[in-house]
């Protein structure tokens, strides 16, 4: 924002509000909002994300920033009646990051800025506690050294452990002022040894260096990894919040904590959170000391507890959502340090959304916007059941639900290494820190022996939908020896299989069996959402999906090749089949018929092979039409090259050579080898396949169309309502489609005439070749529908061979930021999406009633569903288990809900 010709880079908390997250970051915007609500927020100011972007782009802060920071610092000093770093009565500040989208623990924070060798004595005098002053100075040097000066944090931890060992204690709290002063001296020596300079004594220099460090932390490795996973734009930048320090480590009448207005794990209402007496905020989040439940605060400080509950109620009503709150109590005075819409588990998201509807805070449309398809997909994962040979070792805190089984590993690096080679692992740590992010992503779940529901591990795991058990205090975790010991003496070494249940907190040695989730049982029809068997989660999913179905424009079909898949998809809410792959019907025992077709010597043998295949195809179609009675079934004629149904060239060559060497001469095998060699292609995905097969192999597509028509007639005769659609694959020119369409119409007419039954079958094509999208206006003249085959369209647009590139170099492309997510997972809107848009617009220009759909894997990807809604497609088609996800996202797209990664 500019004022006249000067850009405003700094805002006082009284100048902002919660709707300015893009400018002030989430933390700054919410501190401003709480200030405006009259809540007890320490004074402070926010340096905007614009300033961070300027710094990152130009390699330095804006010229006006220094003066603006000085102006707001002066105002802060006036409000507090203190001066930054004053030797007699110092004002201390925290310097905190705060991006627009929450990135817990990924960027830097520095507390107690302003302390130095002189002001530490003034702080001791004013607080009446020498120990508190030296502990605060120790914390500043440790945090500043690690985050600003980039000194290895383990160097400080070792000194602290040495001093505690010398005093015969494991607790920081047992160190007195003299011992902490000794720690400060040793910490300062580390700084000078590692940097060649003394620890900075100028308070303003400390603050400016801390601000720059926060800006730099935007591009720290862990922040980049987190943004990539959460699809947060890399150019957004972070704001910096400079806040007057309030202290939770002044004694037993002080403390710090984190509170949730509802349980972020289940959505249940109540008092949830953690509290730690005589501590600063990072002690809670780091999980270094185990907390007590928030409810215990009522016994420790009832007035502060009552005030906190009142503020929690105010914030939840104001934000109309679950709020995550950080607070500090300084000698019985409550201060609010942060609030945000809290991260929650997938189950809690659905339950809380319907609770807020019932409380009149939001309507059902907003409830649909509040949940995502990714969260719904998480709820469909299996869960543990009792039984099996696994032995329960202990029970910790149920920090993030789910069932995780894997080999125990004790470092982030090992988790990544083992996962990369296909191993399922569970990351075990005493406590996690932001540097463990890569290992947490790679692992099936996370287990820690320290920390609570608001520790780093718990917060990050919930945000990622990752199973997590925290605070399993009975476990003795030895990361150096790569093992942990259970209370009964059982030793679990790296590589041993363990199971963790994030819903109950239980930990087992061995593999625990799993069962379908209640949500899947609901979709299968095993649980009536109105019955007593239904839990709050099932009822919430039922209500929200029904609302999504009411408001969505996009229909949802399924990709199914068998009657069982079709029936399951229908139970899951599919309104037809968008892709029935006929090639899957030629596998197994039926391969021999395809071999006969390929080896046919003349028209008679070829027709005999086709005649043998037709009744098998007809029965397949009949059963699928029955499962999808009354709904459209799009049957794709044979697409892959015929050689896929033949033995591998190398294997067959070896078999024939060995047989001949042993004196065996098999004429059939020799004919087969000759056929395999004849049909071998250097690039089969661009060779003889799809519509080209139908044009080159006489009678192949006609046989399939006849089987479809006869099955439809038989189903109609039995009183059914079959609705076949015939899809011709890999069309690149309208002439190809016209030739196959003509043949297909003739077969349909013959069958209907012979059977005396009228069956209407739409004829259309897949748009999977870029040329087809670019000439869609021509092709639409001969097609009644288009179905975008985005798998092949992506391959051909990018020039990627999917089977090769994903394993070969995609991880490097992701690491280098060439794309944030694989274009095979989420549609490339700029490239492939542009072709889809061109094809849709061109097709509808020529034929306004043209039906448009998509049948690639992108049809079940939440982000891609929003794009297909935007370009005007009629339906998406996806695998049966993704159908509920597509239904929900289609509803969210219609309501303008945020797409994934936005």
Short mmCIF file of N, CA, C and O in Angstrom, two decimals, residues 473-539:
data_model
loop_
_atom_site.label_atom_id
_atom_site.label_comp_id
_atom_site.label_asym_id
_atom_site.label_seq_id
_atom_site.Cartn_x
_atom_site.Cartn_y
_atom_site.Cartn_z
N UNK A 473 5.42 -41.15 26.95
CA UNK A 473 6.49 -40.89 27.92
C UNK A 473 7.18 -42.16 28.40
O UNK A 473 8.35 -42.12 28.81
N UNK A 474 6.47 -43.28 28.38
CA UNK A 474 7.05 -44.51 28.91
C UNK A 474 8.13 -45.09 28.00
O UNK A 474 8.89 -45.96 28.42
N UNK A 475 8.20 -44.61 26.78
CA UNK A 475 9.21 -45.11 25.86
C UNK A 475 10.53 -44.37 26.07
O UNK A 475 10.56 -43.15 26.14
N UNK A 476 11.61 -45.12 26.16
CA UNK A 476 12.94 -44.53 26.25
C UNK A 476 13.55 -44.56 24.85
O UNK A 476 14.00 -45.61 24.37
N UNK A 477 13.53 -43.40 24.18
CA UNK A 477 13.97 -43.33 22.79
C UNK A 477 15.45 -42.93 22.74
O UNK A 477 15.84 -41.90 23.29
N UNK A 478 16.25 -43.76 22.11
CA UNK A 478 17.67 -43.50 21.94
C UNK A 478 17.95 -43.40 20.44
O UNK A 478 18.14 -44.40 19.76
N UNK A 479 17.95 -42.17 19.94
CA UNK A 479 18.10 -41.99 18.49
C UNK A 479 19.51 -42.34 18.02
O UNK A 479 19.69 -42.76 16.88
N UNK A 480 20.51 -42.16 18.90
CA UNK A 480 21.88 -42.50 18.49
C UNK A 480 22.05 -44.01 18.33
O UNK A 480 22.70 -44.48 17.38
N UNK A 481 21.46 -44.79 19.24
CA UNK A 481 21.54 -46.25 19.15
C UNK A 481 20.49 -46.82 18.21
O UNK A 481 20.48 -48.03 17.94
N UNK A 482 19.60 -45.96 17.74
CA UNK A 482 18.54 -46.37 16.80
C UNK A 482 17.66 -47.46 17.41
O UNK A 482 17.45 -48.53 16.83
N UNK A 483 17.11 -47.14 18.59
CA UNK A 483 16.22 -48.09 19.25
C UNK A 483 15.38 -47.36 20.29
O UNK A 483 15.71 -46.25 20.70
N UNK A 484 14.28 -48.00 20.69
CA UNK A 484 13.58 -47.50 21.87
C UNK A 484 13.20 -48.68 22.75
O UNK A 484 13.09 -49.83 22.28
N UNK A 485 13.05 -48.39 24.03
CA UNK A 485 12.74 -49.42 25.02
C UNK A 485 11.37 -49.16 25.62
O UNK A 485 11.08 -48.04 26.06
N UNK A 486 10.53 -50.17 25.63
CA UNK A 486 9.17 -50.07 26.17
C UNK A 486 9.20 -50.28 27.68
O UNK A 486 10.19 -50.76 28.23
N UNK A 487 8.12 -49.94 28.38
CA UNK A 487 8.09 -50.07 29.85
C UNK A 487 8.37 -51.49 30.33
O UNK A 487 8.92 -51.68 31.41
N UNK A 488 7.99 -52.52 29.53
CA UNK A 488 8.21 -53.90 29.97
C UNK A 488 9.60 -54.42 29.62
O UNK A 488 9.90 -55.60 29.80
N UNK A 489 10.45 -53.49 29.10
CA UNK A 489 11.80 -53.88 28.75
C UNK A 489 11.99 -54.31 27.31
O UNK A 489 13.13 -54.57 26.88
N UNK A 490 10.90 -54.41 26.55
CA UNK A 490 11.02 -54.78 25.14
C UNK A 490 11.83 -53.72 24.39
O UNK A 490 11.57 -52.52 24.52
N UNK A 491 12.82 -54.18 23.62
CA UNK A 491 13.65 -53.27 22.84
C UNK A 491 13.23 -53.36 21.37
O UNK A 491 13.16 -54.45 20.80
N UNK A 492 12.94 -52.21 20.79
CA UNK A 492 12.56 -52.13 19.38
C UNK A 492 13.71 -51.46 18.64
O UNK A 492 14.03 -50.30 18.88
N UNK A 493 14.33 -52.20 17.75
CA UNK A 493 15.46 -51.70 16.98
C UNK A 493 14.98 -51.14 15.64
O UNK A 493 13.88 -51.45 15.16
N UNK A 494 15.84 -50.33 15.03
CA UNK A 494 15.52 -49.80 13.71
C UNK A 494 15.28 -50.96 12.74
O UNK A 494 16.06 -51.91 12.68
N UNK A 495 14.19 -50.88 12.01
CA UNK A 495 13.83 -51.94 11.08
C UNK A 495 12.74 -52.86 11.60
O UNK A 495 12.12 -53.59 10.82
N UNK A 496 12.50 -52.86 12.94
CA UNK A 496 11.40 -53.66 13.49
C UNK A 496 10.07 -53.02 13.11
O UNK A 496 9.94 -51.79 13.12
N UNK A 497 9.09 -53.83 12.80
CA UNK A 497 7.77 -53.32 12.40
C UNK A 497 6.98 -52.92 13.64
O UNK A 497 6.86 -53.69 14.60
N UNK A 498 6.43 -51.71 13.60
CA UNK A 498 5.55 -51.24 14.67
C UNK A 498 4.26 -50.71 14.04
O UNK A 498 4.21 -50.39 12.85
N UNK A 499 3.23 -50.63 14.86
CA UNK A 499 1.94 -50.08 14.44
C UNK A 499 1.54 -49.00 15.43
O UNK A 499 1.69 -49.18 16.64
N UNK A 500 1.07 -47.87 14.92
CA UNK A 500 0.62 -46.79 15.80
C UNK A 500 -0.80 -46.37 15.39
O UNK A 500 -1.13 -46.31 14.21
N UNK A 501 -1.62 -46.11 16.39
CA UNK A 501 -3.01 -45.71 16.18
C UNK A 501 -3.18 -44.27 16.63
O UNK A 501 -3.21 -43.99 17.83
N UNK A 502 -3.26 -43.37 15.67
CA UNK A 502 -3.40 -41.96 16.00
C UNK A 502 -4.74 -41.59 16.58
O UNK A 502 -4.92 -40.47 17.07
N UNK A 503 -5.72 -42.50 16.55
CA UNK A 503 -7.04 -42.23 17.12
C UNK A 503 -7.09 -42.55 18.61
O UNK A 503 -7.88 -41.96 19.35
N UNK A 504 -6.28 -43.52 19.06
CA UNK A 504 -6.30 -43.92 20.46
C UNK A 504 -4.98 -43.64 21.17
O UNK A 504 -4.93 -43.65 22.40
N UNK A 505 -3.88 -43.45 20.39
CA UNK A 505 -2.57 -43.25 20.99
C UNK A 505 -1.83 -44.54 21.27
O UNK A 505 -0.72 -44.52 21.79
N UNK A 506 -2.41 -45.69 20.91
CA UNK A 506 -1.77 -46.97 21.22
C UNK A 506 -0.63 -47.27 20.24
O UNK A 506 -0.68 -46.93 19.07
N UNK A 507 0.39 -47.97 20.78
CA UNK A 507 1.58 -48.34 20.02
C UNK A 507 1.81 -49.84 20.19
O UNK A 507 1.77 -50.34 21.32
N UNK A 508 2.01 -50.55 19.07
CA UNK A 508 2.23 -51.99 19.11
C UNK A 508 3.56 -52.36 18.45
O UNK A 508 4.01 -51.68 17.53
N UNK A 509 4.11 -53.48 18.91
CA UNK A 509 5.21 -54.13 18.20
C UNK A 509 4.59 -55.17 17.27
O UNK A 509 3.85 -56.05 17.73
N UNK A 510 4.87 -55.06 15.97
CA UNK A 510 4.28 -55.96 15.00
C UNK A 510 3.21 -55.26 14.19
O UNK A 510 2.92 -54.07 14.38
N UNK A 511 2.61 -56.01 13.30
CA UNK A 511 1.60 -55.46 12.38
C UNK A 511 0.20 -55.78 12.90
O UNK A 511 -0.14 -56.93 13.15
N UNK A 512 -0.59 -54.74 13.08
CA UNK A 512 -1.97 -54.89 13.54
C UNK A 512 -2.89 -54.96 12.33
O UNK A 512 -2.77 -54.16 11.40
N UNK A 513 -3.85 -55.90 12.30
CA UNK A 513 -4.78 -55.97 11.16
C UNK A 513 -5.68 -54.75 11.10
O UNK A 513 -5.89 -54.06 12.11
N UNK A 514 -6.20 -54.48 9.91
CA UNK A 514 -7.03 -53.29 9.70
C UNK A 514 -8.40 -53.70 9.18
O UNK A 514 -8.61 -54.81 8.69
N UNK A 515 -9.37 -52.78 9.30
CA UNK A 515 -10.72 -52.98 8.78
C UNK A 515 -11.16 -51.72 8.06
O UNK A 515 -10.57 -50.64 8.26
N UNK A 516 -12.18 -51.80 7.22
CA UNK A 516 -12.65 -50.61 6.50
C UNK A 516 -13.12 -49.53 7.48
O UNK A 516 -13.65 -49.82 8.56
N UNK A 517 -12.95 -48.28 7.11
CA UNK A 517 -13.40 -47.18 7.94
C UNK A 517 -14.92 -47.12 7.94
O UNK A 517 -15.60 -47.67 7.06
N UNK A 518 -15.47 -46.45 8.94
CA UNK A 518 -16.93 -46.31 9.03
C UNK A 518 -17.48 -45.54 7.83
O UNK A 518 -18.62 -45.78 7.39
N UNK A 519 -16.68 -44.63 7.29
CA UNK A 519 -17.14 -43.85 6.13
C UNK A 519 -17.28 -44.74 4.91
O UNK A 519 -18.27 -44.65 4.16
N UNK A 520 -16.31 -45.65 4.69
CA UNK A 520 -16.43 -46.59 3.57
C UNK A 520 -17.62 -47.53 3.79
O UNK A 520 -18.38 -47.82 2.85
N UNK A 521 -17.82 -47.98 5.01
CA UNK A 521 -18.98 -48.85 5.30
C UNK A 521 -20.28 -48.11 5.04
O UNK A 521 -21.26 -48.71 4.58
N UNK A 522 -20.31 -46.81 5.30
CA UNK A 522 -21.49 -46.01 4.97
C UNK A 522 -21.70 -45.97 3.45
O UNK A 522 -22.81 -46.19 2.95
N UNK A 523 -20.63 -45.72 2.70
CA UNK A 523 -20.76 -45.68 1.24
C UNK A 523 -21.19 -47.04 0.69
O UNK A 523 -21.92 -47.12 -0.30
N UNK A 524 -20.73 -48.12 1.34
CA UNK A 524 -21.10 -49.46 0.89
C UNK A 524 -22.54 -49.82 1.25
O UNK A 524 -23.05 -50.88 0.86
N UNK A 525 -23.19 -48.96 2.04
CA UNK A 525 -24.57 -49.23 2.44
C UNK A 525 -24.68 -50.07 3.69
O UNK A 525 -25.78 -50.52 4.05
N UNK A 526 -23.57 -50.29 4.39
CA UNK A 526 -23.60 -51.12 5.59
C UNK A 526 -24.04 -50.34 6.83
O UNK A 526 -24.41 -50.93 7.84
N UNK A 527 -23.96 -49.02 6.78
CA UNK A 527 -24.36 -48.18 7.91
C UNK A 527 -25.41 -47.19 7.43
O UNK A 527 -25.17 -46.45 6.46
N UNK A 528 -26.53 -47.17 8.08
CA UNK A 528 -27.59 -46.21 7.79
C UNK A 528 -27.26 -44.93 8.56
O UNK A 528 -27.16 -44.96 9.80
N UNK A 529 -27.09 -43.79 7.87
CA UNK A 529 -26.69 -42.56 8.58
C UNK A 529 -27.73 -42.06 9.58
O UNK A 529 -27.41 -41.26 10.45
N UNK A 530 -28.94 -42.57 9.48
CA UNK A 530 -29.99 -42.16 10.42
C UNK A 530 -30.12 -43.11 11.60
O UNK A 530 -30.90 -42.87 12.51
N UNK A 531 -29.34 -44.22 11.58
CA UNK A 531 -29.48 -45.23 12.63
C UNK A 531 -28.57 -44.93 13.81
O UNK A 531 -27.69 -44.06 13.75
N UNK A 532 -28.76 -45.69 14.87
CA UNK A 532 -27.92 -45.54 16.06
C UNK A 532 -26.50 -46.01 15.80
O UNK A 532 -25.57 -45.63 16.52
N UNK A 533 -26.31 -46.87 14.78
CA UNK A 533 -24.96 -47.36 14.47
C UNK A 533 -24.08 -46.26 13.88
O UNK A 533 -22.85 -46.39 13.88
N UNK A 534 -24.71 -45.21 13.37
CA UNK A 534 -23.94 -44.14 12.73
C UNK A 534 -23.35 -43.22 13.79
O UNK A 534 -24.03 -42.80 14.72
N UNK A 535 -22.07 -42.90 13.64
CA UNK A 535 -21.44 -41.95 14.55
C UNK A 535 -21.55 -40.54 13.98
O UNK A 535 -22.09 -40.33 12.88
N UNK A 536 -21.05 -39.56 14.73
CA UNK A 536 -21.14 -38.16 14.30
C UNK A 536 -20.45 -37.95 12.96
O UNK A 536 -20.90 -37.15 12.13
N UNK A 537 -19.35 -38.68 12.73
CA UNK A 537 -18.61 -38.50 11.48
C UNK A 537 -19.45 -38.96 10.29
O UNK A 537 -19.55 -38.25 9.29
N UNK A 538 -20.04 -40.13 10.37
CA UNK A 538 -20.85 -40.64 9.27
C UNK A 538 -22.02 -39.70 8.99
O UNK A 538 -22.32 -39.39 7.83
N UNK A 539 -22.67 -39.24 10.04
CA UNK A 539 -23.80 -38.32 9.84
C UNK A 539 -23.34 -37.02 9.17
O UNK A 539 -24.02 -36.47 8.30
#
